[in-house]
CSV table of C-alpha atoms in Angstrom, one decimal:
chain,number,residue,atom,x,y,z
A,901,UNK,CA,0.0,0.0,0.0
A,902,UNK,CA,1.4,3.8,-0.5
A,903,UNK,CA,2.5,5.7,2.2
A,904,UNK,CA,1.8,9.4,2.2
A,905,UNK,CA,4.8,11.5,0.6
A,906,UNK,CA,7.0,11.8,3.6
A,907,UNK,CA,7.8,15.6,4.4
A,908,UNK,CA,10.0,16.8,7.3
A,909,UNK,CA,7.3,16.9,10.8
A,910,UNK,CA,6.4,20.0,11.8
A,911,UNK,CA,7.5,19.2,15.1
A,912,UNK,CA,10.9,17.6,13.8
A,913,UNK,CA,14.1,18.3,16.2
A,914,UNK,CA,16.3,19.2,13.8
A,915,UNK,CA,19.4,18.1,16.6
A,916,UNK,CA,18.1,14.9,16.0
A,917,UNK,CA,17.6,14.7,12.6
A,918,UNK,CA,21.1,15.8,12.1
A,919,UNK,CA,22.6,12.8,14.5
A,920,UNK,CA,20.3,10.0,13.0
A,921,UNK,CA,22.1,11.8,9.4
A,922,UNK,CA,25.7,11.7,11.0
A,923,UNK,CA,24.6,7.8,12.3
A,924,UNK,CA,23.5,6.6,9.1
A,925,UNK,CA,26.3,8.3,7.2
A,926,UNK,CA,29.1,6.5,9.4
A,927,UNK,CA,27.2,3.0,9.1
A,928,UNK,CA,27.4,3.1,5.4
A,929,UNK,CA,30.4,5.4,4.5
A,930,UNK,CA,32.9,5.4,7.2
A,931,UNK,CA,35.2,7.9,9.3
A,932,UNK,CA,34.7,11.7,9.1
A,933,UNK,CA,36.0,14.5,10.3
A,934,UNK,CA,33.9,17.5,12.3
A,935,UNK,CA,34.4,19.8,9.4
A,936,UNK,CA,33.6,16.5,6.9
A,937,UNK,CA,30.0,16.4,9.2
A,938,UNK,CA,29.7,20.0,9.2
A,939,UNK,CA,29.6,20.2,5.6
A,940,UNK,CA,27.4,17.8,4.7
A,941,UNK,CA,24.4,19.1,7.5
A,942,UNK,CA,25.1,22.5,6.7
A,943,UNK,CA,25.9,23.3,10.3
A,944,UNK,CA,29.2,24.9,11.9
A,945,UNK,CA,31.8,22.9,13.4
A,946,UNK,CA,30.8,24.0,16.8
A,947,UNK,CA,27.2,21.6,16.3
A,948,UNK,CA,28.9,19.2,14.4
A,949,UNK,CA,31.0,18.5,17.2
A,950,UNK,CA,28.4,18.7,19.7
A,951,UNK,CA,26.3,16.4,17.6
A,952,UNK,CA,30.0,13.5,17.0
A,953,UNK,CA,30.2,14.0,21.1
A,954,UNK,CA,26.8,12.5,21.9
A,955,UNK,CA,27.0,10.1,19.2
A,956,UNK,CA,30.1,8.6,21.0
A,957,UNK,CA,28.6,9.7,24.6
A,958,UNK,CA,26.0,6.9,23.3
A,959,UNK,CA,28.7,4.2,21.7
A,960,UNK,CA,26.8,5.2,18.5
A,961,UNK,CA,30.7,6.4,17.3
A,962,UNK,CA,33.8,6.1,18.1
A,963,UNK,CA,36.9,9.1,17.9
A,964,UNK,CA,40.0,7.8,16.2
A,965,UNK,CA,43.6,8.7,17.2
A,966,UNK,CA,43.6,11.2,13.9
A,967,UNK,CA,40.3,12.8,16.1
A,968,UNK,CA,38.0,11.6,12.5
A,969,UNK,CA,35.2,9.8,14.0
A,970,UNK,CA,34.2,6.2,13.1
A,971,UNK,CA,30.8,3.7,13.7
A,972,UNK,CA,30.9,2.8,17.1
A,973,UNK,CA,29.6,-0.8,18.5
A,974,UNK,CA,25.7,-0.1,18.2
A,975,UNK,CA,26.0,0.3,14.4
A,976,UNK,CA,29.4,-1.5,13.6
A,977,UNK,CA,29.2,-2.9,9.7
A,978,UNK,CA,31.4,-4.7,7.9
A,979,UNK,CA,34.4,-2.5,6.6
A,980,UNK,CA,33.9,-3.7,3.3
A,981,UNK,CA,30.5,-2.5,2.8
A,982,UNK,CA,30.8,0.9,3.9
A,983,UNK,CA,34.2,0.9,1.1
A,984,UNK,CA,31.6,0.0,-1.4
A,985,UNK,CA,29.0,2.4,-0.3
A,986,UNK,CA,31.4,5.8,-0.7
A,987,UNK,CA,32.9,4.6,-3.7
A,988,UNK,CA,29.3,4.6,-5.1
A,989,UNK,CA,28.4,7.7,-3.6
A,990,UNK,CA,31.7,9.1,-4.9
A,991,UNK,CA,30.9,7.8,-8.4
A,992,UNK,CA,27.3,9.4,-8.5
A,993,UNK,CA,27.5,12.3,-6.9
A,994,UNK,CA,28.6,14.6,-10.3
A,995,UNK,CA,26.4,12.7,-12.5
A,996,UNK,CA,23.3,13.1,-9.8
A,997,UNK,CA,23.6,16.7,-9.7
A,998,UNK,CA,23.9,16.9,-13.4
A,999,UNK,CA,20.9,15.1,-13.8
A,1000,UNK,CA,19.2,17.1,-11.7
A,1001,UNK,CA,20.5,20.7,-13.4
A,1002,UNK,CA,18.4,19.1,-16.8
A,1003,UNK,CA,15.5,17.6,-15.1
A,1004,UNK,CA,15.2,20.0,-12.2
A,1005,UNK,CA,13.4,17.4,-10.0
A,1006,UNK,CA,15.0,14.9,-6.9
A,1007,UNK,CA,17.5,12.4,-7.6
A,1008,UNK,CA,18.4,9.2,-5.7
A,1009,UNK,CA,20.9,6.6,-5.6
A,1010,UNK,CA,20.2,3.4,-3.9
A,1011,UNK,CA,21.5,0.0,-3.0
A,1012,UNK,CA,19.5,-3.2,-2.5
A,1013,UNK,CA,20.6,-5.7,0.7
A,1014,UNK,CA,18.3,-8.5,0.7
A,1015,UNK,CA,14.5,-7.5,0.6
A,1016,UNK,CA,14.9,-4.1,1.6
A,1017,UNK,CA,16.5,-0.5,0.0
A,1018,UNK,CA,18.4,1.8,1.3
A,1019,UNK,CA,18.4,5.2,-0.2
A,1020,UNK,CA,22.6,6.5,0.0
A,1021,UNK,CA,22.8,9.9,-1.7
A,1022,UNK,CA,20.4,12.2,-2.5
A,1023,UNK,CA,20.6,16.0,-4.4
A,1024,UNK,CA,17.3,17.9,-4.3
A,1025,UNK,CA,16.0,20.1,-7.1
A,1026,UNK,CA,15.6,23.4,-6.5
A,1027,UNK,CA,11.5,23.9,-7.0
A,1028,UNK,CA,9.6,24.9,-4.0
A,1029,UNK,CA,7.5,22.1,-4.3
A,1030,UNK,CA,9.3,18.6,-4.6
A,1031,UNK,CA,10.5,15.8,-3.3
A,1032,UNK,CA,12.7,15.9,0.0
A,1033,UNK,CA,15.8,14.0,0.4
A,1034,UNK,CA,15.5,10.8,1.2
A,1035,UNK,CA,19.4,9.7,2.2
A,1036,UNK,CA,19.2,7.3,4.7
A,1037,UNK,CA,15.6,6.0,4.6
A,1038,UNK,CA,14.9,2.1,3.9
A,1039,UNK,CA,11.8,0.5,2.2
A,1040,UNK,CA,10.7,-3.0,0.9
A,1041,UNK,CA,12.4,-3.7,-2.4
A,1042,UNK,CA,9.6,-4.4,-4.1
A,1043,UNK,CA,7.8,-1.5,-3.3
A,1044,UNK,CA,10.4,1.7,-4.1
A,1045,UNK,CA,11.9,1.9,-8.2
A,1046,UNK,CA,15.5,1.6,-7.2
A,1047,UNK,CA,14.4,-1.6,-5.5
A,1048,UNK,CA,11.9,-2.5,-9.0
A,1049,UNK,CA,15.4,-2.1,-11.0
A,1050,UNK,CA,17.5,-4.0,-9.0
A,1051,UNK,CA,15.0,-7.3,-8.3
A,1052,UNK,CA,14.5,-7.3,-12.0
A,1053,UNK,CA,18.3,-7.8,-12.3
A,1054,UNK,CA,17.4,-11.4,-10.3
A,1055,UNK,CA,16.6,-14.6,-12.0
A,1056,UNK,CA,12.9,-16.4,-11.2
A,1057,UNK,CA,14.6,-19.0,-8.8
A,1058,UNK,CA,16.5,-16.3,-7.0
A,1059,UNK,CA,13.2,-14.1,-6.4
A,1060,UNK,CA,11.6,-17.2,-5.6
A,1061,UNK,CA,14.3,-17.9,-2.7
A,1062,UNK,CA,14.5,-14.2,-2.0
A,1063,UNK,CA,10.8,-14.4,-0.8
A,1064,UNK,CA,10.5,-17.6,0.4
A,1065,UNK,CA,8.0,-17.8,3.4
A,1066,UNK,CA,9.6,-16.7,6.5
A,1067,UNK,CA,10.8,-19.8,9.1
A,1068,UNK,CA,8.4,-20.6,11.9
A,1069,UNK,CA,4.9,-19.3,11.1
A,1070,UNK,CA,6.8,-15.7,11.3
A,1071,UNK,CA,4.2,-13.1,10.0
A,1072,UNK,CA,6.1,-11.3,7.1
A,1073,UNK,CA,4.9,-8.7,4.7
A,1074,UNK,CA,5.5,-10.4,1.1
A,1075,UNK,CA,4.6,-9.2,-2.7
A,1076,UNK,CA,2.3,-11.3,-5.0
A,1077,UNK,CA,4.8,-12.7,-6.2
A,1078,UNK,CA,3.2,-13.6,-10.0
A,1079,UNK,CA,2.1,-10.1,-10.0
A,1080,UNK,CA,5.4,-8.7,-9.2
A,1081,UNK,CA,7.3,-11.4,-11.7
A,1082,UNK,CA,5.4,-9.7,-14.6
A,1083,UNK,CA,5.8,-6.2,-12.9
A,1084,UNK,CA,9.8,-7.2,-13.3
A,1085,UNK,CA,9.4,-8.6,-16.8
A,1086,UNK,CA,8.5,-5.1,-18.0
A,1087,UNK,CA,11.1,-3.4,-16.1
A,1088,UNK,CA,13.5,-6.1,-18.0
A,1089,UNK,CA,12.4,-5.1,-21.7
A,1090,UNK,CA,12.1,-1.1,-21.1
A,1091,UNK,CA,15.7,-1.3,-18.6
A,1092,UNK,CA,13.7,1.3,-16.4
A,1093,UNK,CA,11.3,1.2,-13.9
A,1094,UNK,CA,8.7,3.6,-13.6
A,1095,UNK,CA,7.0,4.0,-10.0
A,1096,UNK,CA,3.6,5.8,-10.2
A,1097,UNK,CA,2.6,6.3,-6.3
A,1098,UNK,CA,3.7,3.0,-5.5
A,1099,UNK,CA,5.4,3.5,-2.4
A,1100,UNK,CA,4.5,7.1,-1.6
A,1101,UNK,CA,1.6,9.3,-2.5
A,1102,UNK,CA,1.9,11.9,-4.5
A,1103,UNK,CA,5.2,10.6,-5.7
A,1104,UNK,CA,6.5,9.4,-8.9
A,1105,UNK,CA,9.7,8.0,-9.6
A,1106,UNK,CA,11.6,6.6,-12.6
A,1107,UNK,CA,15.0,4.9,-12.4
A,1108,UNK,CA,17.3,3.1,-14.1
A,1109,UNK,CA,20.0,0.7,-12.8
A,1110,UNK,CA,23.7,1.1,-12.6
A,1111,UNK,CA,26.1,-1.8,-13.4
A,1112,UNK,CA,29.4,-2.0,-11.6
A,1113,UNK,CA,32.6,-3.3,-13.5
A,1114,UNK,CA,31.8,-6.9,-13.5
A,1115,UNK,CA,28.7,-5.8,-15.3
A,1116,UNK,CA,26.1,-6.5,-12.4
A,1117,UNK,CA,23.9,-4.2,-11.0
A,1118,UNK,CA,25.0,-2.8,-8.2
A,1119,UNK,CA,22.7,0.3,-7.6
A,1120,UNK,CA,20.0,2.3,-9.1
A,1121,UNK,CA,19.5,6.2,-9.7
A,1122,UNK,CA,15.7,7.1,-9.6
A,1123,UNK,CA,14.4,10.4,-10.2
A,1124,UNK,CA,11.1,11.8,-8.3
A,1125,UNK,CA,9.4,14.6,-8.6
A,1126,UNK,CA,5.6,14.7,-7.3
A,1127,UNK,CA,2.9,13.6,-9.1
A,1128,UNK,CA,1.4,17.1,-10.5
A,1129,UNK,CA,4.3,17.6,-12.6
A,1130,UNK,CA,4.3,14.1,-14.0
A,1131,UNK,CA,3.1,13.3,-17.7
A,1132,UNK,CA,3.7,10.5,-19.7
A,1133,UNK,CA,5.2,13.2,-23.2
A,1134,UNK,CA,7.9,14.1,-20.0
A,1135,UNK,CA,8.5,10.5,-19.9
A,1136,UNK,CA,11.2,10.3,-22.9
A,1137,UNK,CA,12.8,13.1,-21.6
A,1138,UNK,CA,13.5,11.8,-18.0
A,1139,UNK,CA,14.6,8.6,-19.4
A,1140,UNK,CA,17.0,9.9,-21.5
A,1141,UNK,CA,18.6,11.8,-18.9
A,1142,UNK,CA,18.5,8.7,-16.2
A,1143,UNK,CA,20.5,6.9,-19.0
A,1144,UNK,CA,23.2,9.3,-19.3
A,1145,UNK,CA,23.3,9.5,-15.5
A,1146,UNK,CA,23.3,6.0,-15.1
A,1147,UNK,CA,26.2,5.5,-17.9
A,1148,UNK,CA,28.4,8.2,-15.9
A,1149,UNK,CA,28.1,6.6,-13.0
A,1150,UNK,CA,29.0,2.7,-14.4
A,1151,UNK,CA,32.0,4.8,-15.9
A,1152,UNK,CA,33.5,6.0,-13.0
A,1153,UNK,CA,33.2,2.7,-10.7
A,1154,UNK,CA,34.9,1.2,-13.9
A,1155,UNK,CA,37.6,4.0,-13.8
A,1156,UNK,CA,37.8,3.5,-9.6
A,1157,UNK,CA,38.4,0.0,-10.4
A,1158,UNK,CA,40.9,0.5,-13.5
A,1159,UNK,CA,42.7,3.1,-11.0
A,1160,UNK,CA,42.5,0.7,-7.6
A,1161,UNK,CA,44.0,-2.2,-9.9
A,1162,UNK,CA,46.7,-0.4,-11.4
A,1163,UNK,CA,48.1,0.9,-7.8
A,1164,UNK,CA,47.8,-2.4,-6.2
């Protein structure tokens, strides 16, 4: 079922929402610096550090001997995957702005791990009415066009085994699965998936996926833009511009790879 378009509350702490950011951003990326967390929340050093302190205060972080900050116990993740998740970001970040200086509406870049997406850059347009952020948040696969992209990338027995009934009676939200086998078939043929309120409403999203140098897909780049300025003669457009994003992106993981290969 949609959720409602999810807007910042009107009663949001925004001290919070900056250390659930800073939380999230050293589960999935690694150490930074105060002045690293400052830039990226728009704050001064001053709450950035404030904001690190309690994060280590609550063993949600962890201060290195170069004073950069690192995950701490509650949210420790294997180093590995927060390497993969900054080279990514790394990669998109140029070609996600670009995309957004043609289309003028929200992109975001997201991974798949398991049944569920994580959303792990974002760059807002600049209209006064559009879609927020969404760095950080997590939805069911199936339900999100990042997550459409990269299930379609799946053969039928790895779906199948991918939402297999859960062990012990365990109540578990699942897709139709038939329905959502043809949903993927289509996303196959066009290579984009096109999200019209599916997980949010008033949303609609498009993306595309992005294929890392072994030629899998590794992520997906989705634009969304709400549902007023949607039409189906902007569709070509949109697409057009996901592709180019999409082919930037591959390009530079193949050129970090190339580059990490030759020094090693």
């Amino acid at each position: 079922m949609a959720r409602p378009m999810k807007n910042p509350p009107t009663y949001g702490v925004t001290s919070v929402d900056h250390a659930l950011r800073l939380a999230v951003i050293l589960q999935v990326e690694g150490p930074l610096t105060v002045s690293e967390a400052a830039e990226r929340l728009g704050v001064a050093r001053s709450t950035a550090h404030r904001l690190l302190s309690t994060l280590v205060y609550r063993d949600f972080a962890v201060q290195n001997a170069d004073r950069s900050y690192r995950v701490g116990p509650v949210l420790e993740l294997a180093a590995q995957t927060r390497s993969d998740v900054a080279e990514l970001r790394a990669a998109a970040l140029g070609p996600m702005r670009a995309l957004v200086d043609v289309l003028d509406e929200t992109a975001n870049l997201s991974v798949r791990t398991g049944r569920t997406v994580r959303f792990i850059a974002s760059v807002e347009c600049s209209q006064a009415l559009r879609v927020g952020k969404r760095e950080g948040m997590v939805f069911p696969a199936y339900q999100v066009t990042g997550g459409l992209v990269m299930l379609a990338a799946l053969g039928d027995d790895e779906l199948a085994a991918l939402y297999a009934p859960a062990p012990h009676g365990r109540s578990e939200e699942r897709p139709d699965l038939a329905k959502l086998r043809a949903e993927l078939r289509a996303v196959r043929r066009s290579g984009v998936a096109l999200n019209l309120e599916r997980s949010e409403r008033g949303v609609v999203a498009v993306g595309r996926g992005v294929r890392g140098p072994g030629g899998d897909t590794v992520a997906a780049v989705a634009v969304s833009m709400p549902s007023v300025r949607h039409s189906p003669r902007r569709l070509k457009e949109v697409v057009a511009a996901l592709t180019t994003a999409s082919t930037a992106i591959s390009a530079a993981l193949e050129d970090g790879f190339r580059y990490a290969a030759d020094e090693g």
